[in-house]
PDB file of C-alpha atoms in Angstrom:
ATOM      1  CA  UNK T 327      13.596  -3.974   3.171  1.00  0.00           C
ATOM      2  CA  UNK T 328      11.822  -6.512   5.377  1.00  0.00           C
ATOM      3  CA  UNK T 329      10.679  -5.646   8.865  1.00  0.00           C
ATOM      4  CA  UNK T 330      12.210  -7.331  11.913  1.00  0.00           C
ATOM      5  CA  UNK T 331      10.389 -10.567  12.659  1.00  0.00           C
ATOM      6  CA  UNK T 332       8.566 -11.666  15.791  1.00  0.00           C
ATOM      7  CA  UNK T 333      10.747 -12.985  18.624  1.00  0.00           C
ATOM      8  CA  UNK T 334       8.197 -13.147  21.454  1.00  0.00           C
ATOM      9  CA  UNK T 335       4.601 -14.371  21.337  1.00  0.00           C
ATOM     10  CA  UNK T 336       2.463 -13.673  24.396  1.00  0.00           C
ATOM     11  CA  UNK T 337      -0.962 -15.180  24.863  1.00  0.00           C
ATOM     12  CA  UNK T 338      -3.167 -13.350  27.353  1.00  0.00           C
ATOM     13  CA  UNK T 339      -5.401 -15.222  29.750  1.00  0.00           C
ATOM     14  CA  UNK T 340      -6.041 -16.115  33.377  1.00  0.00           C
ATOM     15  CA  UNK T 341      -4.173 -18.927  35.144  1.00  0.00           C
ATOM     16  CA  UNK T 342      -5.740 -21.964  36.743  1.00  0.00           C
ATOM     17  CA  UNK T 343      -8.234 -24.685  35.785  1.00  0.00           C
ATOM     18  CA  UNK T 344     -11.293 -22.523  36.515  1.00  0.00           C
ATOM     19  CA  UNK T 345     -10.388 -20.238  33.590  1.00  0.00           C
ATOM     20  CA  UNK T 346      -8.712 -22.693  31.221  1.00  0.00           C
ATOM     21  CA  UNK T 347     -11.699 -23.201  28.905  1.00  0.00           C
ATOM     22  CA  UNK T 348     -13.105 -19.654  29.027  1.00  0.00           C
ATOM     23  CA  UNK T 349     -13.259 -17.234  26.086  1.00  0.00           C
ATOM     24  CA  UNK T 350     -10.896 -14.808  27.855  1.00  0.00           C
ATOM     25  CA  UNK T 351      -8.139 -17.436  27.538  1.00  0.00           C
ATOM     26  CA  UNK T 352      -8.040 -17.539  23.731  1.00  0.00           C
ATOM     27  CA  UNK T 353      -4.489 -16.155  23.827  1.00  0.00           C
ATOM     28  CA  UNK T 354      -3.404 -19.015  26.105  1.00  0.00           C
ATOM     29  CA  UNK T 355      -4.927 -21.475  23.622  1.00  0.00           C
ATOM     30  CA  UNK T 356      -2.693 -20.106  20.864  1.00  0.00           C
ATOM     31  CA  UNK T 357       0.473 -20.434  22.966  1.00  0.00           C
ATOM     32  CA  UNK T 358      -0.485 -24.022  23.834  1.00  0.00           C
ATOM     33  CA  UNK T 359      -0.893 -24.774  20.109  1.00  0.00           C
ATOM     34  CA  UNK T 360       2.523 -23.246  19.332  1.00  0.00           C
ATOM     35  CA  UNK T 361       4.188 -25.227  22.121  1.00  0.00           C
ATOM     36  CA  UNK T 362       2.668 -28.410  20.734  1.00  0.00           C
ATOM     37  CA  UNK T 363       3.478 -27.642  17.083  1.00  0.00           C
ATOM     38  CA  UNK T 364       7.107 -26.719  17.754  1.00  0.00           C
ATOM     39  CA  UNK T 365       7.773 -29.316  20.467  1.00  0.00           C
ATOM     40  CA  UNK T 366       8.393 -26.814  23.231  1.00  0.00           C
ATOM     41  CA  UNK T 367       7.882 -27.148  26.957  1.00  0.00           C
ATOM     42  CA  UNK T 368       6.317 -24.491  29.140  1.00  0.00           C
ATOM     43  CA  UNK T 369       8.113 -23.920  32.424  1.00  0.00           C
ATOM     44  CA  UNK T 370       7.135 -21.728  35.349  1.00  0.00           C
ATOM     45  CA  UNK T 371       9.532 -18.761  35.530  1.00  0.00           C
ATOM     46  CA  UNK T 372       9.056 -16.791  38.748  1.00  0.00           C
ATOM     47  CA  UNK T 373      11.150 -13.822  37.591  1.00  0.00           C
ATOM     48  CA  UNK T 374       8.927 -13.484  34.518  1.00  0.00           C
ATOM     49  CA  UNK T 375       5.619 -14.021  36.387  1.00  0.00           C
ATOM     50  CA  UNK T 376       4.561 -16.610  33.828  1.00  0.00           C
ATOM     51  CA  UNK T 377       5.025 -19.858  31.956  1.00  0.00           C
ATOM     52  CA  UNK T 378       7.661 -19.707  29.230  1.00  0.00           C
ATOM     53  CA  UNK T 379       8.885 -21.893  26.394  1.00  0.00           C
ATOM     54  CA  UNK T 380      11.630 -21.431  23.825  1.00  0.00           C
ATOM     55  CA  UNK T 381      11.198 -22.956  20.364  1.00  0.00           C
ATOM     56  CA  UNK T 382      12.848 -22.702  16.970  1.00  0.00           C
ATOM     57  CA  UNK T 383      10.791 -21.578  13.974  1.00  0.00           C
ATOM     58  CA  UNK T 384      12.608 -21.609  10.645  1.00  0.00           C
ATOM     59  CA  UNK T 385      15.930 -21.358  12.436  1.00  0.00           C
ATOM     60  CA  UNK T 386      14.820 -18.391  14.542  1.00  0.00           C
ATOM     61  CA  UNK T 387      14.543 -18.420  18.328  1.00  0.00           C
ATOM     62  CA  UNK T 388      10.987 -17.716  19.423  1.00  0.00           C
ATOM     63  CA  UNK T 389       9.932 -17.290  23.027  1.00  0.00           C
ATOM     64  CA  UNK T 390       6.385 -18.098  24.084  1.00  0.00           C
ATOM     65  CA  UNK T 391       4.784 -16.665  27.209  1.00  0.00           C
ATOM     66  CA  UNK T 392       1.618 -17.200  29.235  1.00  0.00           C
ATOM     67  CA  UNK T 393       1.521 -14.610  32.048  1.00  0.00           C
ATOM     68  CA  UNK T 394       0.287 -16.045  35.351  1.00  0.00           C
ATOM     69  CA  UNK T 395      -0.487 -12.644  36.881  1.00  0.00           C
ATOM     70  CA  UNK T 396      -4.184 -12.683  35.942  1.00  0.00           C
ATOM     71  CA  UNK T 397      -5.354 -10.648  33.009  1.00  0.00           C
ATOM     72  CA  UNK T 398      -5.413  -7.184  34.591  1.00  0.00           C
ATOM     73  CA  UNK T 399      -1.699  -7.385  35.497  1.00  0.00           C
ATOM     74  CA  UNK T 400      -0.401  -9.011  32.296  1.00  0.00           C
ATOM     75  CA  UNK T 401       2.000  -6.135  31.641  1.00  0.00           C
ATOM     76  CA  UNK T 402       4.221  -7.073  34.582  1.00  0.00           C
ATOM     77  CA  UNK T 403       5.066 -10.375  32.878  1.00  0.00           C
ATOM     78  CA  UNK T 404       5.198  -8.979  29.320  1.00  0.00           C
ATOM     79  CA  UNK T 405       7.625  -6.191  30.236  1.00  0.00           C
ATOM     80  CA  UNK T 406       9.831  -8.445  32.392  1.00  0.00           C
ATOM     81  CA  UNK T 407      10.456 -10.854  29.500  1.00  0.00           C
ATOM     82  CA  UNK T 408      10.928  -8.139  26.869  1.00  0.00           C
ATOM     83  CA  UNK T 409      13.492  -6.321  29.011  1.00  0.00           C
ATOM     84  CA  UNK T 410      15.397  -9.408  30.143  1.00  0.00           C
ATOM     85  CA  UNK T 411      15.876 -10.725  26.610  1.00  0.00           C
ATOM     86  CA  UNK T 412      16.226  -7.245  25.075  1.00  0.00           C
ATOM     87  CA  UNK T 413      13.383  -7.850  22.620  1.00  0.00           C
ATOM     88  CA  UNK T 414      12.314  -4.748  20.705  1.00  0.00           C
ATOM     89  CA  UNK T 415       8.670  -3.749  21.037  1.00  0.00           C
ATOM     90  CA  UNK T 416       8.057  -4.238  17.294  1.00  0.00           C
ATOM     91  CA  UNK T 417       9.231  -7.869  17.649  1.00  0.00           C
ATOM     92  CA  UNK T 418       6.479  -8.698  20.148  1.00  0.00           C
ATOM     93  CA  UNK T 419       3.131 -10.276  19.239  1.00  0.00           C
ATOM     94  CA  UNK T 420       0.357 -10.307  21.836  1.00  0.00           C
ATOM     95  CA  UNK T 421      -2.629 -12.586  21.157  1.00  0.00           C
ATOM     96  CA  UNK T 422      -5.917 -12.013  22.945  1.00  0.00           C
ATOM     97  CA  UNK T 423      -9.690 -12.423  22.788  1.00  0.00           C
ATOM     98  CA  UNK T 424     -11.651  -9.862  20.774  1.00  0.00           C
ATOM     99  CA  UNK T 425     -15.353  -9.159  21.410  1.00  0.00           C
ATOM    100  CA  UNK T 426     -15.807  -7.211  18.163  1.00  0.00           C
ATOM    101  CA  UNK T 427     -14.925 -10.145  15.898  1.00  0.00           C
ATOM    102  CA  UNK T 428     -16.979 -13.323  15.560  1.00  0.00           C
ATOM    103  CA  UNK T 429     -15.463 -16.693  16.465  1.00  0.00           C
ATOM    104  CA  UNK T 430     -13.379 -17.943  13.554  1.00  0.00           C
ATOM    105  CA  UNK T 431     -12.166 -14.476  12.534  1.00  0.00           C
ATOM    106  CA  UNK T 432      -8.881 -12.823  13.439  1.00  0.00           C
ATOM    107  CA  UNK T 433      -7.114  -9.535  12.876  1.00  0.00           C
ATOM    108  CA  UNK T 434      -3.339  -9.074  12.833  1.00  0.00           C
ATOM    109  CA  UNK T 435      -2.361  -5.468  13.416  1.00  0.00           C
ATOM    110  CA  UNK T 436       0.648  -3.331  14.326  1.00  0.00           C
ATOM    111  CA  UNK T 437       0.048  -0.707  16.995  1.00  0.00           C
ATOM    112  CA  UNK T 438      -3.249   0.694  18.198  1.00  0.00           C
ATOM    113  CA  UNK T 439      -5.118   1.106  21.461  1.00  0.00           C
ATOM    114  CA  UNK T 440      -6.492  -1.331  24.004  1.00  0.00           C
ATOM    115  CA  UNK T 441     -10.207  -0.964  23.117  1.00  0.00           C
ATOM    116  CA  UNK T 442     -11.153  -1.568  26.757  1.00  0.00           C
ATOM    117  CA  UNK T 443      -9.278  -4.878  27.044  1.00  0.00           C
ATOM    118  CA  UNK T 444      -7.664  -4.827  30.496  1.00  0.00           C
ATOM    119  CA  UNK T 445      -4.821  -7.174  29.584  1.00  0.00           C
ATOM    120  CA  UNK T 446      -3.908  -4.960  26.653  1.00  0.00           C
ATOM    121  CA  UNK T 447      -4.297  -1.785  28.693  1.00  0.00           C
ATOM    122  CA  UNK T 448      -1.836  -3.107  31.284  1.00  0.00           C
ATOM    123  CA  UNK T 449       0.605  -4.388  28.635  1.00  0.00           C
ATOM    124  CA  UNK T 450       0.694  -1.026  26.842  1.00  0.00           C
ATOM    125  CA  UNK T 451       1.307   0.767  30.145  1.00  0.00           C
ATOM    126  CA  UNK T 452       4.078  -1.630  31.218  1.00  0.00           C
ATOM    127  CA  UNK T 453       5.870  -1.573  27.853  1.00  0.00           C
ATOM    128  CA  UNK T 454       5.461   2.188  27.560  1.00  0.00           C
ATOM    129  CA  UNK T 455       4.537   1.694  23.905  1.00  0.00           C
ATOM    130  CA  UNK T 456       1.680   0.650  21.628  1.00  0.00           C
ATOM    131  CA  UNK T 457       4.027  -0.296  18.792  1.00  0.00           C
ATOM    132  CA  UNK T 458       3.865  -4.055  19.157  1.00  0.00           C
ATOM    133  CA  UNK T 459       1.947  -6.501  16.984  1.00  0.00           C
ATOM    134  CA  UNK T 460      -1.348  -7.872  18.180  1.00  0.00           C
ATOM    135  CA  UNK T 461      -3.470 -10.792  17.086  1.00  0.00           C
ATOM    136  CA  UNK T 462      -7.116 -10.209  17.928  1.00  0.00           C
ATOM    137  CA  UNK T 463      -8.891 -13.569  18.121  1.00  0.00           C
ATOM    138  CA  UNK T 464     -12.646 -13.247  17.687  1.00  0.00           C
ATOM    139  CA  UNK T 465     -14.905 -14.579  20.439  1.00  0.00           C
ATOM    140  CA  UNK T 466     -18.111 -12.732  19.481  1.00  0.00           C
ATOM    141  CA  UNK T 467     -20.162 -10.332  21.612  1.00  0.00           C
ATOM    142  CA  UNK T 468     -23.044 -11.148  23.968  1.00  0.00           C
ATOM    143  CA  UNK T 469     -25.013  -8.211  22.516  1.00  0.00           C
ATOM    144  CA  UNK T 470     -25.246  -6.178  25.717  1.00  0.00           C
ATOM    145  CA  UNK T 471     -22.285  -4.529  27.432  1.00  0.00           C
ATOM    146  CA  UNK T 472     -23.687  -5.389  30.878  1.00  0.00           C
ATOM    147  CA  UNK T 473     -23.183  -9.088  30.026  1.00  0.00           C
ATOM    148  CA  UNK T 474     -19.589  -8.797  28.790  1.00  0.00           C
ATOM    149  CA  UNK T 475     -17.775  -9.830  32.003  1.00  0.00           C
ATOM    150  CA  UNK T 476     -19.816 -12.984  32.446  1.00  0.00           C
ATOM    151  CA  UNK T 477     -19.498 -13.714  28.734  1.00  0.00           C
ATOM    152  CA  UNK T 478     -15.703 -13.483  28.471  1.00  0.00           C
ATOM    153  CA  UNK T 479     -15.305 -15.513  31.671  1.00  0.00           C
ATOM    154  CA  UNK T 480     -17.746 -18.127  30.385  1.00  0.00           C
ATOM    155  CA  UNK T 481     -17.114 -21.117  28.153  1.00  0.00           C
ATOM    156  CA  UNK T 482     -17.906 -20.879  24.448  1.00  0.00           C
ATOM    157  CA  UNK T 483     -20.194 -23.355  22.725  1.00  0.00           C
ATOM    158  CA  UNK T 484     -18.521 -26.362  21.145  1.00  0.00           C
ATOM    159  CA  UNK T 485     -18.859 -24.785  17.686  1.00  0.00           C
ATOM    160  CA  UNK T 486     -17.448 -21.436  18.838  1.00  0.00           C
ATOM    161  CA  UNK T 487     -14.545 -23.129  20.649  1.00  0.00           C
ATOM    162  CA  UNK T 488     -13.723 -25.066  17.464  1.00  0.00           C
ATOM    163  CA  UNK T 489     -13.795 -21.821  15.444  1.00  0.00           C
ATOM    164  CA  UNK T 490     -11.458 -20.070  17.921  1.00  0.00           C
ATOM    165  CA  UNK T 491      -9.071 -23.029  17.801  1.00  0.00           C
ATOM    166  CA  UNK T 492      -9.160 -22.903  13.982  1.00  0.00           C
ATOM    167  CA  UNK T 493      -7.851 -19.324  14.222  1.00  0.00           C
ATOM    168  CA  UNK T 494      -5.099 -20.542  16.559  1.00  0.00           C
ATOM    169  CA  UNK T 495      -4.183 -23.216  13.992  1.00  0.00           C
ATOM    170  CA  UNK T 496      -4.029 -20.551  11.263  1.00  0.00           C
ATOM    171  CA  UNK T 497      -1.722 -18.477  13.459  1.00  0.00           C
ATOM    172  CA  UNK T 498       0.548 -21.490  13.973  1.00  0.00           C
ATOM    173  CA  UNK T 499       0.740 -21.921  10.195  1.00  0.00           C
ATOM    174  CA  UNK T 500       1.505 -18.197   9.805  1.00  0.00           C
ATOM    175  CA  UNK T 501       4.342 -18.265  12.349  1.00  0.00           C
ATOM    176  CA  UNK T 502       7.168 -18.909   9.821  1.00  0.00           C
ATOM    177  CA  UNK T 503       6.105 -15.721   7.997  1.00  0.00           C
ATOM    178  CA  UNK T 504       5.837 -13.787  11.265  1.00  0.00           C
ATOM    179  CA  UNK T 505       9.346 -14.685  12.446  1.00  0.00           C
ATOM    180  CA  UNK T 506      10.707 -13.666   9.028  1.00  0.00           C
ATOM    181  CA  UNK T 507       8.901 -10.311   9.129  1.00  0.00           C
ATOM    182  CA  UNK T 508       6.584 -11.199   6.228  1.00  0.00           C
ATOM    183  CA  UNK T 509       3.600  -9.605   7.893  1.00  0.00           C
ATOM    184  CA  UNK T 510       1.527  -9.063   4.756  1.00  0.00           C
ATOM    185  CA  UNK T 511       1.667 -12.773   3.938  1.00  0.00           C
ATOM    186  CA  UNK T 512       0.638 -13.592   7.505  1.00  0.00           C
ATOM    187  CA  UNK T 513      -2.245 -11.117   7.269  1.00  0.00           C
ATOM    188  CA  UNK T 514      -3.413 -12.674   4.010  1.00  0.00           C
ATOM    189  CA  UNK T 515      -3.647 -16.032   5.748  1.00  0.00           C
ATOM    190  CA  UNK T 516      -5.169 -14.812   8.985  1.00  0.00           C
ATOM    191  CA  UNK T 517      -7.700 -12.396   7.484  1.00  0.00           C
ATOM    192  CA  UNK T 518      -9.096 -14.875   4.967  1.00  0.00           C
ATOM    193  CA  UNK T 519     -12.801 -15.480   5.580  1.00  0.00           C
ATOM    194  CA  UNK T 520     -13.249 -19.109   6.660  1.00  0.00           C
ATOM    195  CA  UNK T 521     -15.199 -21.217   4.207  1.00  0.00           C
ATOM    196  CA  UNK T 522     -18.527 -22.523   5.426  1.00  0.00           C
ATOM    197  CA  UNK T 523     -19.120 -26.274   5.130  1.00  0.00           C
TER     198      UNK T 523
END
């Protein structure tokens, strides 16, 4: 029996031009790629505290969300959309930046903790559950925990940005499997080690 597929993809990030190109906005980058690939249009939705688009993937409705609450309050937006559209927790995918993976690597996982990520911490609290899917998009680690805040709010090198966007492209290509509940196939694609030129 197949699992229920994804119906809501949320990319975590901070709103505004000052943050647009920072590592912490990797989740936003994925949503932008999905909007482009599936010819959607993001619209500001005050009641959802974010920018939303609705697209069709393989005949399935998929909603895309970029919370505009700032990272630490992402859950307000996530929970508002999930409740309004009656989307089950296991049909939600949250994409976000991951310090413990290098740029160009990703990890698709069901359930788990927040590992110190404030956007995830707030989303778990607001949903009242950890049982959603998450896509951890590697951004690398600065090597010292005292430098983390400046690092995630800084811009990646051109090579690192390209590697993060490659992961977003892989996730776009995996979306038909994700909406159909073929999570193992999506994992196979997303966990593949990128080939070096």
